[in-house]
Short mmCIF file of C-alpha atoms in Angstrom, two decimals:
data_model
loop_
_atom_site.label_atom_id
_atom_site.label_comp_id
_atom_site.label_asym_id
_atom_site.label_seq_id
_atom_site.Cartn_x
_atom_site.Cartn_y
_atom_site.Cartn_z
CA ILE A 452 27.36 -23.69 -48.16
CA ALA A 453 24.37 -22.10 -50.65
CA ASP A 454 26.51 -20.45 -52.91
CA TRP A 455 24.02 -17.94 -54.56
CA GLY A 456 25.74 -17.36 -57.69
CA ASN A 457 26.01 -20.56 -59.23
CA ASP A 458 22.30 -21.51 -58.44
CA ARG A 459 23.73 -24.51 -56.06
CA ILE A 460 24.38 -26.13 -52.52
CA MET A 461 27.75 -27.14 -52.18
CA GLN A 462 29.00 -29.63 -49.89
CA TRP A 463 33.25 -28.88 -48.32
CA LYS A 464 34.90 -31.63 -45.65
CA ASN A 465 35.75 -29.48 -43.29
CA GLY A 466 39.37 -28.56 -43.86
CA ASP A 467 39.62 -29.77 -47.06
CA THR A 468 39.71 -26.69 -49.68
CA THR A 469 40.16 -28.87 -53.26
CA ASN A 470 37.63 -32.35 -53.08
CA ARG A 471 33.98 -30.12 -52.78
CA GLN A 472 30.83 -32.08 -54.31
CA VAL A 473 27.01 -30.05 -55.42
CA VAL A 474 24.32 -31.73 -53.70
CA ALA A 475 21.56 -29.84 -54.80
CA GLY A 476 20.95 -27.59 -58.41
CA GLY A 477 23.93 -27.20 -60.21
CA ASN A 478 21.79 -27.44 -62.93
CA GLY A 479 21.90 -23.76 -64.32
CA ILE A 480 19.46 -20.83 -63.65
CA GLY A 481 15.69 -22.20 -63.24
CA ASN A 482 12.60 -23.31 -61.83
CA GLY A 483 12.78 -26.50 -62.22
CA LEU A 484 12.65 -29.35 -59.41
CA ASN A 485 16.54 -29.73 -60.50
CA GLN A 486 17.09 -25.99 -60.34
CA LEU A 487 17.65 -23.76 -57.83
CA ARG A 488 17.68 -19.92 -58.68
CA GLY A 489 20.38 -17.85 -56.56
CA PRO A 490 19.89 -19.88 -52.66
CA THR A 491 20.05 -17.97 -49.65
CA ASP A 492 20.09 -20.11 -47.29
CA VAL A 493 20.47 -23.82 -46.17
CA LEU A 494 19.95 -26.52 -43.40
CA ILE A 495 19.80 -30.38 -43.13
CA ASP A 496 16.62 -32.54 -41.04
CA LYS A 497 18.95 -34.93 -39.06
CA GLU A 498 15.64 -36.51 -39.25
CA THR A 499 14.93 -37.17 -42.70
CA ASP A 500 18.54 -37.45 -44.09
CA SER A 501 17.93 -34.09 -46.01
CA LEU A 502 18.71 -30.13 -46.72
CA ILE A 503 16.36 -27.15 -46.74
CA ILE A 504 16.69 -24.35 -48.81
CA CYS A 505 15.71 -20.74 -49.30
CA ASP A 506 14.80 -20.59 -52.87
CA TRP A 507 14.75 -17.37 -52.41
CA GLN A 508 14.66 -15.76 -56.44
CA ASN A 509 12.07 -19.11 -56.79
CA GLU A 510 9.77 -18.00 -53.47
CA ARG A 511 9.67 -21.51 -52.14
CA VAL A 512 11.58 -23.51 -49.99
CA VAL A 513 12.61 -27.11 -51.19
CA ARG A 514 13.97 -30.19 -49.90
CA TRP A 515 16.71 -32.21 -51.40
CA SER A 516 18.00 -35.65 -50.17
CA ARG A 517 21.28 -36.32 -49.37
CA ARG A 518 21.51 -39.48 -50.19
CA SER A 519 23.51 -40.46 -53.26
CA GLY A 520 21.84 -40.51 -56.77
CA THR A 521 19.40 -37.09 -55.88
CA THR A 522 18.81 -35.32 -59.19
CA GLN A 523 15.92 -33.37 -58.02
CA GLY A 524 13.96 -31.92 -54.77
CA GLU A 525 10.39 -31.35 -53.83
CA ILE A 526 8.61 -28.02 -52.92
CA LEU A 527 7.62 -27.62 -48.75
CA ILE A 528 6.23 -24.05 -49.34
CA ASP A 529 5.63 -22.31 -52.23
CA ASN A 530 5.07 -17.92 -52.18
CA ILE A 531 7.44 -17.31 -50.46
CA ALA A 532 9.77 -13.99 -50.50
CA CYS A 533 12.19 -15.76 -47.85
CA TRP A 534 16.35 -15.16 -47.21
CA GLY A 535 16.54 -17.33 -43.70
CA LEU A 536 15.85 -20.17 -42.10
CA ALA A 537 15.79 -22.36 -38.49
CA MET A 538 14.44 -24.85 -36.69
CA ASP A 539 14.41 -25.96 -33.49
CA GLU A 540 14.34 -29.06 -31.26
CA GLN A 541 10.85 -29.73 -32.54
CA ARG A 542 11.74 -29.64 -36.01
CA ASN A 543 8.57 -26.73 -36.09
CA LEU A 544 10.45 -24.57 -39.46
CA TYR A 545 10.66 -20.48 -39.38
CA ILE A 546 10.93 -19.36 -42.43
CA SER A 547 12.00 -15.39 -43.57
CA ASP A 548 9.89 -13.28 -45.63
CA VAL A 549 11.20 -10.40 -46.71
CA LYS A 550 8.56 -9.24 -48.73
CA LYS A 551 5.83 -9.72 -45.32
CA TYR A 552 8.29 -8.07 -42.93
CA GLU A 553 7.72 -11.15 -41.23
CA VAL A 554 8.86 -14.46 -40.03
CA ARG A 555 6.85 -17.42 -39.65
CA ARG A 556 6.97 -21.04 -37.63
CA TYR A 557 6.53 -23.88 -39.83
CA LYS A 558 5.26 -27.63 -38.80
CA LEU A 559 6.77 -29.71 -41.51
CA GLY A 560 3.60 -30.06 -44.12
CA GLU A 561 2.54 -27.50 -43.45
CA LYS A 562 1.36 -24.07 -46.01
CA SER A 563 0.19 -22.00 -44.25
CA GLY A 564 2.40 -21.83 -40.83
CA THR A 565 1.90 -19.28 -37.76
CA LEU A 566 2.62 -15.99 -37.60
CA VAL A 567 5.98 -15.53 -34.89
CA ALA A 568 7.28 -11.91 -36.07
CA GLY A 569 6.27 -8.82 -38.01
CA GLY A 570 3.46 -9.17 -40.34
CA ASN A 571 2.40 -5.32 -39.28
CA GLY A 572 3.64 -4.08 -42.04
CA GLN A 573 7.38 -2.78 -42.51
CA GLY A 574 8.62 -0.01 -40.15
CA ALA A 575 10.98 0.25 -37.04
CA GLY A 576 8.22 -0.80 -34.47
CA LEU A 577 9.16 -3.41 -32.12
CA ASN A 578 6.75 -4.92 -33.33
CA GLN A 579 7.32 -4.58 -37.14
CA LEU A 580 10.94 -5.45 -39.47
CA ASN A 581 11.43 -4.02 -42.38
CA GLY A 582 14.30 -6.11 -44.20
CA PRO A 583 14.66 -9.36 -42.15
CA LEU A 584 17.11 -12.15 -44.13
CA HIS A 585 18.41 -14.92 -40.75
CA LEU A 586 17.24 -16.33 -38.24
CA PHE A 587 18.52 -18.70 -35.03
CA VAL A 588 15.78 -19.76 -32.26
CA ASP A 589 17.10 -21.46 -28.78
CA ARG A 590 15.93 -24.13 -27.05
CA GLN A 591 12.97 -21.85 -25.74
CA GLN A 592 11.84 -21.01 -29.35
CA ASN A 593 13.14 -17.63 -29.16
CA VAL A 594 13.59 -16.33 -31.95
CA TYR A 595 16.24 -13.95 -33.37
CA VAL A 596 16.29 -11.92 -36.10
CA SER A 597 19.25 -10.08 -38.54
CA ASP A 598 15.80 -6.68 -39.16
CA SER A 599 19.21 -5.42 -41.71
CA ASN A 600 16.85 -2.55 -42.97
CA ASN A 601 16.74 -1.65 -39.27
CA HIS A 602 20.13 -2.26 -38.40
CA ARG A 603 18.92 -4.09 -35.29
CA VAL A 604 18.34 -8.07 -34.36
CA VAL A 605 16.04 -8.44 -32.76
CA LYS A 606 13.92 -10.96 -30.61
CA TRP A 607 10.52 -12.30 -30.34
CA LYS A 608 9.64 -14.42 -27.28
CA LYS A 609 7.61 -17.39 -28.19
CA TRP A 610 3.69 -15.88 -28.63
CA ALA A 611 5.14 -12.27 -28.19
CA THR A 612 3.71 -9.55 -29.94
CA GLU A 613 6.15 -7.50 -30.08
CA GLY A 614 10.19 -8.41 -29.89
CA PHE A 615 12.94 -6.18 -28.51
CA VAL A 616 16.53 -4.86 -29.80
CA VAL A 617 19.38 -6.95 -28.37
CA VAL A 618 22.13 -5.48 -31.32
CA GLY A 619 22.69 -2.15 -32.88
CA GLY A 620 19.31 -0.45 -32.73
CA GLN A 621 20.70 3.06 -32.30
CA GLY A 622 20.50 3.44 -36.67
CA GLU A 623 23.48 2.91 -39.14
CA GLY A 624 26.73 3.11 -38.61
CA ASN A 625 30.13 1.41 -37.80
CA ALA A 626 30.51 2.95 -33.40
CA LEU A 627 30.88 -0.05 -31.26
CA THR A 628 26.88 0.27 -30.25
CA GLN A 629 26.02 -0.27 -34.65
CA LEU A 630 25.07 -2.31 -37.57
CA SER A 631 24.83 -1.82 -40.64
CA ARG A 632 22.80 -4.37 -42.80
CA PRO A 633 23.22 -7.15 -39.92
CA ASN A 634 22.75 -10.91 -42.00
CA GLY A 635 23.27 -14.07 -40.24
CA ILE A 636 23.31 -14.64 -36.42
CA PHE A 637 24.57 -16.63 -34.49
CA VAL A 638 23.80 -16.88 -30.54
CA ASP A 639 25.55 -19.40 -28.10
CA THR A 640 23.73 -21.16 -24.94
CA LEU A 641 24.81 -18.07 -22.77
CA GLY A 642 22.80 -15.47 -24.58
CA THR A 643 26.11 -14.73 -26.96
CA VAL A 644 25.12 -13.05 -30.25
CA TYR A 645 27.04 -13.53 -32.71
CA VAL A 646 26.46 -11.34 -36.21
CA ALA A 647 27.60 -10.59 -39.38
CA ASP A 648 28.22 -6.87 -39.52
CA CYS A 649 27.95 -7.22 -43.46
CA TYR A 650 28.00 -3.66 -44.31
CA ASN A 651 30.82 -2.66 -41.97
CA HIS A 652 33.26 -5.63 -43.08
CA ARG A 653 33.00 -7.50 -39.71
CA VAL A 654 31.70 -9.51 -37.05
CA MET A 655 30.12 -8.00 -34.21
CA ARG A 656 30.11 -10.06 -30.99
CA TRP A 657 27.68 -8.83 -28.79
CA THR A 658 27.24 -10.92 -24.84
CA GLN A 659 23.95 -10.86 -22.93
CA GLY A 660 22.58 -7.36 -21.58
CA ALA A 661 25.35 -5.70 -23.50
CA GLN A 662 25.26 -2.29 -24.22
CA GLN A 663 27.95 -2.04 -27.11
CA GLY A 664 30.12 -4.82 -28.82
CA THR A 665 33.11 -6.27 -29.74
CA VAL A 666 34.70 -6.50 -32.98
CA ILE A 667 36.04 -10.38 -32.95
CA ALA A 668 36.33 -11.39 -37.09
CA GLY A 669 37.46 -8.06 -39.39
CA GLY A 670 36.61 -4.44 -38.87
CA ILE A 671 39.38 -3.26 -40.70
CA GLY A 672 37.85 -2.42 -44.06
CA TYR A 673 37.00 -4.29 -46.93
CA GLY A 674 39.89 -6.51 -47.98
CA THR A 675 40.94 -9.76 -49.55
CA GLY A 676 43.11 -10.07 -46.46
CA ALA A 677 43.32 -13.41 -43.64
CA ASN A 678 42.85 -10.51 -41.37
CA GLN A 679 39.52 -8.83 -43.45
CA LEU A 680 36.01 -9.56 -44.79
CA GLY A 681 33.64 -8.54 -47.50
CA TYR A 682 30.27 -7.36 -46.76
CA PRO A 683 30.69 -11.16 -44.17
CA ARG A 684 26.37 -12.91 -44.78
CA GLY A 685 26.89 -16.27 -42.62
CA VAL A 686 28.60 -16.70 -39.31
CA SER A 687 28.47 -20.22 -37.18
CA LEU A 688 30.34 -21.24 -34.23
CA ASP A 689 31.28 -24.68 -33.34
CA ARG A 690 32.08 -26.07 -29.77
CA HIS A 691 35.28 -25.48 -30.37
CA GLY A 692 35.03 -22.12 -30.61
CA ASN A 693 35.60 -21.82 -33.93
CA LEU A 694 34.28 -19.19 -36.09
CA TYR A 695 33.19 -19.87 -39.14
CA VAL A 696 32.47 -16.33 -41.57
CA ALA A 697 30.88 -16.84 -45.12
CA ASP A 698 32.86 -13.68 -46.78
CA ASN A 699 30.52 -13.45 -49.69
CA SER A 700 32.53 -10.73 -51.98
CA ASN A 701 35.21 -12.65 -50.97
CA ASN A 702 33.44 -15.83 -52.96
CA ARG A 703 35.92 -17.87 -49.47
CA VAL A 704 34.54 -19.18 -46.37
CA GLN A 705 37.19 -17.79 -43.19
CA ARG A 706 37.69 -19.14 -39.97
CA PHE A 707 38.52 -17.79 -36.92
CA SER A 708 39.27 -19.60 -33.83
CA ILE A 709 38.16 -17.34 -31.14
CA GLU A 710 37.53 -16.75 -26.98
CA LYS A 711 34.29 -18.30 -26.10
CA ASP A 712 32.37 -16.52 -23.17
CA CYS A 713 32.51 -18.87 -20.68
#
C-alpha cells in the first residue's frame, strides 16, 4: 500500500489488521535513496521480487528489493511527474505523467520510453489527457487511463493515436453516466471496468459497451461507516470477487464482497 502521507510503502497480510511492515521509505520526507516523498502507486515485479514505486513529489520512479535487509532503493527513471504505474505480461512498465499529460511505455532500463496515450497537451480531445492518474493494462496491451480532470476513463489500443471513452465523459456529476475525478481503475477479463469515483465517494462498475454504470460500493455520501467511502483512490479485485478499496480520507482499506459479472 502506498502510504502517501507517511512517505512509505506498507505491507499487510490479508485479513491481519495489526501486523504491518514498512517495506520502502519510512525514513522521513526527503529525496535520499532511503526516502520517499508522497508515493502515489506501487506494483510488485515478481521476476526480480521487487517493488516499483511512483515517488511522485520527488518526480522519479524507484525500485526497492523485497529481500530482507533492504535499506534503500534505486532510481529507474527521474524527472517524471509520475502518478500511476502498470506492468504488462512482457514486463513493460507504463507510467502516467501528470505534467506532460501523457502515458509512456518503458522497457526496464529505458529512460525515455514510447508514447502510448496523450502527449498532445492538456485538453479534452480524444488524443489528449487532462490529469492522467491511474492506469490498467490488459493482456492485449490496451491501456486504460483514469483521465481525472476530464471525468472519464479512456482506452488506448496499442499503437493508437487517440483513445475512446469507456466510462463517463458526460461532464462532472453524480449521475450513473458520470464521474467526478476518477482515480484507481481495474479491468477484468470480460472488459468490465471498476473505477474509484473519487469525489462521488463511490466505486462504479461499467460492463463493456454499457451507457451507464452501477454503484457497487459507497455512493451514499462521504462518511466513515462501513458502507461509506471518503475520496476513494485505489481499487483492485481478487479472483474470489472481493473488491479492495483504498478509502483515502478514512485512512483505511475496505474489502467488499461483490457479485462478478460472469
